[in-house]
Amino acid sequence: MAEALPAHPDFLWRNPDPKPSYDVVIVGAGGHGLATAYYLAKNHGITNVAVLERGWLGGGNMGRNTAIIRSNYLWDESAAIYEHALKLWETLPDELGYDFLFSQRGVLNLAHTLGDVRESVRRSGANKLNGVDAEWLEPAQVKEICPIINISDRIRYPVLGATYQPRAGIAKHDWVAWSLAHKADEYGVDLIQGCEVTGFVKDGNRVVGVRTNRGTINTEKVALCAAGHSSLLAKMAGFDLPIQSHPLQALVSELFQPVHPTVVMSNHVHVYVSQAHKGELVMGAGIDAYNGYGQRGGFHVIENQMAAAVELFPIFARAHLLRTWGGIVDTTQDASPIMGRSPVDNMYVNCGWGTGGFKVTPGAGWTFAHTIATGEPHPLNAPFALERFETGALIDEHGAAGVAH
Ligand SMILES: Cc1cc2nc3c(=O)[nH]c(=O)nc-3n(C[C@H](O)[C@H](O)[C@H](O)COP(=O)(O)OP(=O)(O)OC[C@H]3O[C@@H](n4cnc5c(N)ncnc54)[C@H](O)[C@@H]3O)c2cc1C
């Protein structure tokens, strides 16, 4: 079993000053930037790498998400990369030597209308064909797995059944970031916090330097892992990304004894709930509808989310809300990510994971590192190339995304 490392960040990684040049500069020290750095070093032997972070490591969406991990997406392309990630999660704590509390407690995706039922049965069938553990459950079976759920037919949106993925679960997101950072640092990767990228130095259609508030850093290759700020960085490099940035909120209750044994998501009434290891009920909902970069959202979204939660889980009615927060998510028109080459020769993009990129952290890092190292798409990220917005080969995962956007 993996052993926990000392908790103080000084034991986890150095805080070096930037060197004048690197083989690869990664922008963003969220989960994706850190996993990319880790796999560049581990799988490809590329260690002259800097990860530049404008704030603090893991302080973006990586430290703000609700930590749900699953792979039950509809289309073959999505199932392949999310399932690859789920398999990596299953061995990652031992590989990184850090027990980040990966708990495979299953996920239920509830159906409340006949349309939901049809879509869900179809999706669990598609999942099985792709080797993803998924099954369709009737309401009584849902209740067996999650006894506190209300399956009465007298509520506004009764539970008509659910898809269930037993291998899905949660992990402690900030510990995942720390453990990836620790290992990347051990390989010699420089993790540079408080270093904001403000522009790029170009020679023709190549980037030769990255402008930052700590000076210009020369580089052979640039990899963008900036989530909600990706389109701003692309603009600085001279191209557009079809990304809309929105606030996405989450919240936790006060601490309770264990009452909620799994993860429950309802796309229709719009709430999802799990219980953190230390006892908080962790809940989220859909994005705030407007564009913004404020890392906070509107109260009405929380109010609607609470109404949905209490209808599904009457036992929550007297629970107190402890704190709420928001992150900035990068949404695309087909609710699928963008990974691969960009219109700039030596710049690579990994973004558009929207409301659901935590679960793919190791899978995104693995495949993106391949693309950066070889200059070629990885078979698992090839379908998610930017060109699909020109060819029309979209991968519409709005139904499986779990959170409206
Ligand atoms: C409330 C909420 C709940 C979520 N719940 C889930 C969930 O349950 N399951 C799931 O799979 N996903 C979930 N997500 C989505 C998931 O968090 C993201 O898709 C994923 O974290 C994005 O990758 P990342 O970790 O690398 O992003 P981030 O952690 O946001 O990393 C990007 C980093 O880039 C940095 N950056 C930006 N601009 C610059 C610049 N100019 N210079 C230097 N650095 C820069 C930022 O400061 C940031 O640290 C949720 C998101 C939110 C906000």
XYZ file of C-alpha atoms and ligand atoms in Angstrom:
458
model
C 0.000 0.000 0.000
C 1.220 3.491 -0.795
C 2.509 5.487 2.167
C 1.575 9.106 2.740
C 4.445 11.578 2.407
C 5.092 14.392 4.867
C 2.342 16.923 4.329
C 4.372 20.141 4.134
C 4.885 21.272 0.523
C 8.625 21.916 1.147
C 9.030 18.159 1.404
C 7.181 17.626 -1.834
C 8.977 19.741 -4.431
C 11.634 22.429 -4.848
C 10.611 25.981 -5.712
C 13.300 26.864 -8.285
C 13.815 30.103 -10.203
C 13.224 29.719 -13.946
C 16.247 28.687 -16.026
C 16.962 30.651 -19.240
C 15.696 27.822 -21.446
C 13.902 24.457 -21.445
C 13.114 21.717 -23.950
C 9.431 21.974 -23.023
C 7.481 24.687 -21.204
C 4.078 23.627 -19.891
C 1.661 26.438 -19.010
C -0.516 25.595 -15.998
C 0.256 23.521 -12.900
C -3.167 21.943 -12.572
C -3.612 18.194 -12.776
C -3.152 18.098 -16.536
C 0.054 20.156 -16.609
C 1.548 18.124 -13.763
C 0.528 14.761 -15.230
C 1.934 15.812 -18.605
C 5.258 16.746 -16.976
C 5.321 13.477 -15.042
C 4.707 11.309 -18.116
C 7.094 13.353 -20.300
C 9.790 12.411 -17.798
C 8.671 8.882 -17.020
C 7.576 7.626 -20.457
C 9.794 9.698 -22.741
C 12.871 10.621 -20.675
C 12.275 14.349 -21.267
C 13.147 16.111 -18.019
C 14.394 19.570 -19.046
C 10.852 20.794 -18.510
C 9.280 23.750 -16.692
C 5.683 23.935 -15.533
C 4.721 27.609 -15.193
C 1.853 28.492 -12.879
C 0.482 32.001 -12.439
C -0.965 31.237 -9.017
C -0.170 28.304 -6.785
C 0.174 24.679 -7.829
C -3.227 22.971 -7.893
C -5.058 26.218 -7.115
C -7.152 26.232 -10.309
C -9.845 23.718 -11.181
C -7.621 20.924 -9.897
C -8.200 22.049 -6.323
C -11.800 23.125 -6.901
C -13.457 20.116 -8.501
C -15.714 17.534 -6.909
C -13.284 14.734 -7.715
C -15.622 12.337 -9.515
C -13.844 9.713 -11.603
C -15.701 7.515 -14.109
C -15.410 6.358 -17.705
C -19.024 5.697 -18.764
C -19.118 8.057 -21.748
C -21.184 7.272 -24.839
C -18.922 7.345 -27.871
C -16.058 4.947 -28.608
C -13.472 7.759 -28.727
C -14.458 9.083 -25.297
C -14.871 5.686 -23.636
C -11.370 4.758 -24.852
C -9.539 7.716 -23.311
C -11.590 7.882 -20.083
C -11.239 4.119 -19.550
C -7.489 4.369 -20.188
C -7.415 7.034 -17.461
C -9.485 4.910 -15.072
C -7.073 2.004 -15.484
C -4.172 4.354 -14.721
C -5.953 5.617 -11.581
C -6.178 2.016 -10.365
C -2.388 1.704 -10.099
C -1.368 5.345 -9.666
C -1.298 5.563 -5.839
C 1.274 2.764 -5.663
C 3.197 4.108 -8.645
C 3.426 7.593 -7.118
C 3.962 6.251 -3.606
C 1.164 8.414 -2.252
C -2.214 7.279 -0.981
C -4.464 10.010 -2.390
C -7.623 8.228 -1.217
C -8.818 6.844 -4.551
C -12.087 5.185 -3.588
C -13.954 3.079 -6.172
C -17.372 3.435 -4.615
C -19.358 3.458 -7.888
C -21.438 6.095 -9.619
C -25.170 6.153 -10.296
C -26.398 8.354 -13.155
C -30.129 8.738 -12.528
C -32.842 8.734 -15.191
C -36.033 10.730 -14.554
C -37.857 10.739 -17.891
C -38.490 8.208 -20.644
C -35.984 10.091 -22.768
C -33.407 9.729 -19.976
C -34.183 6.017 -19.692
C -33.706 5.410 -23.411
C -30.460 7.381 -23.489
C -29.154 5.663 -20.346
C -29.950 2.112 -21.497
C -28.314 2.879 -24.824
C -25.272 4.302 -23.077
C -24.798 1.370 -20.706
C -25.046 -0.948 -23.741
C -22.442 1.102 -25.596
C -20.244 1.058 -22.477
C -20.367 -2.734 -22.273
C -19.336 -2.997 -25.930
C -16.346 -0.784 -25.088
C -15.301 -2.885 -22.092
C -16.501 -0.295 -19.571
C -18.241 -1.779 -16.513
C -21.776 -0.406 -16.708
C -25.239 -1.689 -16.025
C -28.811 -0.449 -16.036
C -30.582 -0.560 -12.643
C -34.276 -0.394 -11.767
C -35.347 2.012 -8.972
C -35.369 -0.694 -6.261
C -31.790 -1.638 -7.174
C -30.811 2.037 -6.994
C -32.240 2.151 -3.480
C -30.253 -0.941 -2.491
C -27.004 0.762 -3.462
C -27.938 4.154 -2.029
C -30.550 3.662 0.732
C -31.044 7.398 1.439
C -32.308 8.178 -2.061
C -35.999 8.985 -2.522
C -37.511 6.622 -5.122
C -41.125 7.637 -4.482
C -43.200 8.137 -7.622
C -44.849 11.164 -6.022
C -41.995 13.602 -6.555
C -41.674 16.005 -9.462
C -38.991 13.981 -11.252
C -39.273 10.377 -9.956
C -36.257 8.099 -10.270
C -37.026 5.731 -13.156
C -33.717 3.899 -12.908
C -30.014 4.588 -13.274
C -26.847 3.524 -14.986
C -24.269 2.192 -12.542
C -20.512 2.009 -12.966
C -19.049 0.130 -9.969
C -15.376 0.989 -10.711
C -16.066 4.736 -10.690
C -15.373 6.792 -7.577
C -13.581 9.765 -6.080
C -10.051 10.746 -5.022
C -8.599 13.568 -2.967
C -7.834 16.039 -5.734
C -5.178 18.217 -4.095
C -3.254 15.148 -2.934
C -3.281 13.921 -6.537
C -1.719 17.239 -7.590
C 0.895 17.065 -4.841
C 1.867 13.481 -5.622
C 2.243 14.169 -9.357
C 4.233 17.310 -8.530
C 6.489 15.404 -6.144
C 7.326 12.754 -8.727
C 7.815 15.274 -11.564
C 10.152 17.243 -9.284
C 12.094 14.057 -8.471
C 12.662 13.609 -12.216
C 14.112 17.149 -12.343
C 11.104 19.051 -13.701
C 11.029 22.699 -12.505
C 7.649 23.638 -11.020
C 7.546 27.430 -10.995
C 4.698 29.037 -9.089
C 3.791 32.734 -9.236
C 4.939 32.786 -12.870
C 2.309 34.142 -15.238
C 2.661 33.727 -18.990
C 1.932 37.106 -20.590
C 2.927 36.475 -24.195
C 5.018 34.464 -26.636
C 8.121 35.297 -28.670
C 7.727 33.895 -32.174
C 10.076 33.271 -35.075
C 7.817 32.776 -38.086
C 5.262 30.169 -37.063
C 7.341 28.823 -34.163
C 7.379 29.897 -30.543
C 10.949 30.442 -29.367
C 10.234 32.051 -26.017
C 7.578 32.476 -23.377
C 7.132 35.935 -21.835
C 6.388 35.859 -18.128
C 6.265 38.199 -15.155
C 9.600 36.588 -14.199
C 11.306 37.239 -17.517
C 11.424 35.565 -20.916
C 12.108 31.829 -20.989
C 13.373 30.228 -24.195
C 11.919 26.895 -25.230
C 11.770 24.286 -27.996
C 8.126 23.402 -27.387
C 5.143 24.874 -25.531
C 2.247 22.885 -24.097
C -0.896 24.690 -22.957
C -2.699 23.114 -19.973
C -4.497 26.234 -18.795
C -8.133 25.018 -18.624
C -10.425 28.097 -18.447
C -7.658 30.452 -19.603
C -6.710 28.440 -22.698
C -8.404 30.712 -25.237
C -6.614 33.766 -23.771
C -3.234 32.059 -24.153
C -4.065 30.889 -27.689
C -4.954 34.477 -28.552
C -1.523 35.585 -27.287
C 0.026 32.992 -29.629
C -2.051 34.219 -32.568
C -4.904 31.735 -32.979
C -8.460 31.202 -31.748
C -9.837 28.265 -29.797
C -13.568 27.403 -29.868
C -13.725 27.601 -26.082
C -16.224 29.379 -23.855
C -15.122 29.980 -20.264
C -17.809 29.747 -17.591
C -17.923 29.651 -13.799
C -18.807 26.247 -12.335
C -19.707 26.106 -8.670
C -19.559 23.423 -6.010
C -20.244 23.307 -2.296
C -19.908 21.180 0.810
C -22.092 20.619 3.849
C -20.971 20.366 7.430
C -19.379 17.029 8.434
C -21.566 13.944 8.927
C -21.163 10.301 9.789
C -21.045 8.146 6.626
C -24.544 8.244 5.073
C -23.862 8.309 1.346
C -21.985 5.223 0.112
C -21.616 6.030 -3.596
C -21.731 8.940 -6.070
C -25.139 10.005 -7.398
C -25.509 12.232 -10.437
C -28.736 13.573 -11.864
C -28.405 15.451 -15.094
C -32.112 16.129 -15.212
C -32.864 17.714 -11.848
C -29.301 18.910 -11.883
C -27.362 17.980 -8.837
C -24.695 15.443 -8.034
C -23.599 14.280 -4.603
C -20.901 12.241 -2.922
C -19.565 12.170 0.617
C -15.945 13.124 1.180
C -13.732 10.895 3.311
C -13.871 13.349 6.185
C -17.697 13.485 6.086
C -18.740 16.538 4.074
C -21.476 16.055 1.480
C -19.923 17.330 -1.736
C -22.341 18.717 -4.326
C -22.224 20.339 -7.706
C -24.536 21.310 -10.543
C -24.408 22.964 -13.957
C -22.333 25.901 -15.093
C -23.380 29.504 -14.547
C -24.723 30.426 -17.982
C -22.624 33.563 -18.613
C -18.958 33.775 -19.590
C -16.551 34.877 -16.884
C -13.211 34.405 -15.138
C -14.291 35.318 -11.607
C -13.942 31.911 -9.847
C -17.309 32.523 -8.212
C -20.914 32.237 -9.376
C -24.535 33.262 -8.821
C -26.493 32.295 -5.734
C -29.554 31.219 -7.745
C -27.591 28.258 -9.155
C -26.859 27.062 -5.619
C -30.485 27.574 -4.615
C -31.770 25.417 -7.509
C -29.153 22.798 -6.764
C -30.217 22.630 -3.092
C -33.872 22.246 -4.074
C -32.961 19.312 -6.339
C -30.761 17.738 -3.662
C -33.467 17.884 -0.999
C -36.045 16.392 -3.338
C -33.782 13.447 -4.124
C -32.405 13.118 -0.588
C -35.031 14.319 1.931
C -32.552 13.449 4.716
C -30.432 16.463 3.638
C -33.183 18.965 4.487
C -31.645 19.919 7.820
C -28.000 19.808 6.741
C -26.072 23.066 6.821
C -24.110 24.365 3.907
C -20.498 24.979 4.992
C -18.844 26.666 2.016
C -19.224 27.257 -1.720
C -16.664 28.098 -4.389
C -16.260 28.283 -8.139
C -13.769 27.424 -10.857
C -13.508 28.505 -14.486
C -14.269 25.719 -16.910
C -13.427 25.612 -20.607
C -16.398 24.335 -22.574
C -16.609 23.298 -26.228
C -19.663 22.955 -28.425
C -19.589 19.123 -28.355
C -18.662 18.767 -24.653
C -15.457 16.979 -25.643
C -11.875 18.136 -25.163
C -9.332 19.547 -27.603
C -5.958 17.790 -27.584
C -3.065 17.865 -29.966
C -1.243 20.175 -32.324
C -2.195 23.819 -32.748
C -1.871 26.179 -35.710
C 1.529 27.206 -34.257
C 4.210 24.654 -35.269
C 5.666 23.766 -31.868
C 2.725 24.609 -29.610
C 0.370 21.899 -28.331
C -3.045 22.349 -26.730
C -4.878 20.362 -24.088
C -8.118 22.039 -23.072
C -11.890 21.952 -23.414
C -12.349 19.367 -20.676
C -15.057 21.639 -19.310
C -16.797 20.286 -16.256
C -15.200 16.839 -16.428
C -11.425 16.830 -16.785
C -10.341 15.699 -13.317
C -11.266 12.085 -14.043
C -8.984 11.984 -17.063
C -5.939 13.602 -15.413
C -3.544 10.643 -15.851
C -4.984 9.713 -19.265
C -4.692 13.260 -20.552
C -1.140 13.540 -19.214
C -0.120 10.200 -20.732
C -1.448 10.914 -24.223
C -0.512 14.614 -24.281
C 3.069 13.778 -23.254
C 3.204 11.374 -26.217
C 2.030 14.113 -28.578
C 4.563 16.630 -27.246
C 7.435 14.129 -27.301
C 6.756 12.764 -30.795
C 4.990 15.697 -32.433
C 2.238 13.237 -33.419
C -1.219 12.518 -32.020
C -1.569 9.544 -29.673
C -4.191 7.078 -30.982
C -6.366 7.960 -27.966
C -6.232 11.738 -28.422
C -6.237 11.848 -32.242
C -10.064 12.083 -32.477
C -9.993 15.156 -30.215
C -7.847 17.285 -32.546
C -8.748 20.931 -33.068
C -9.445 20.210 -36.757
C -12.708 18.476 -35.895
C -14.352 21.895 -35.641
C -13.534 22.350 -39.346
C -14.252 18.787 -40.530
C -17.450 18.501 -38.489
C -16.351 15.208 -36.877
C -17.709 16.307 -33.512
C -17.956 13.896 -30.554
C -21.135 14.968 -28.814
C -20.958 13.963 -25.149
C -23.562 16.367 -23.755
C -25.659 13.419 -22.562
C -22.816 11.722 -20.697
C -21.136 14.882 -19.434
C -23.323 14.702 -16.339
C -23.272 18.467 -15.859
C -25.031 20.800 -18.270
C -22.891 22.953 -20.493
C -16.621 23.181 -9.314
C -16.001 22.190 -10.239
C -16.330 20.849 -10.128
C -15.747 19.908 -10.980
N -16.020 18.591 -10.769
C -15.399 17.650 -11.529
C -15.583 16.269 -11.241
O -16.260 15.890 -10.293
N -14.965 15.356 -12.044
C -14.210 15.737 -13.115
O -13.711 14.864 -13.815
N -13.963 17.048 -13.375
C -14.534 18.007 -12.614
N -14.319 19.343 -12.862
C -13.500 19.740 -14.026
C -12.007 19.626 -13.741
O -11.694 20.240 -12.522
C -11.206 20.270 -14.878
O -11.641 19.794 -16.126
C -9.724 19.975 -14.766
O -9.278 20.237 -13.451
C -8.946 20.831 -15.771
O -7.582 20.513 -15.824
P -6.485 21.122 -14.829
O -6.605 20.400 -13.525
O -5.170 21.059 -15.432
O -6.981 22.645 -14.709
P -6.527 23.766 -13.671
O -6.290 23.185 -12.328
O -7.518 24.872 -13.785
O -5.124 24.188 -14.261
C -4.891 25.256 -15.153
C -3.853 26.138 -14.521
O -3.390 27.068 -15.487
C -3.022 28.236 -14.795
N -2.921 29.350 -15.735
C -3.909 29.941 -16.434
N -3.425 30.954 -17.175
C -2.088 30.991 -16.937
C -1.044 31.846 -17.406
N -1.267 32.855 -18.267
N 0.223 31.622 -16.947
C 0.487 30.599 -16.070
N -0.486 29.782 -15.584
C -1.760 29.983 -16.033
C -4.155 28.402 -13.780
O -3.798 29.247 -12.708
C -4.399 26.950 -13.355
O -3.732 26.602 -12.164
C -14.865 20.325 -12.016
C -14.535 21.681 -12.140
C -15.078 22.610 -11.249
C -14.690 24.050 -11.389
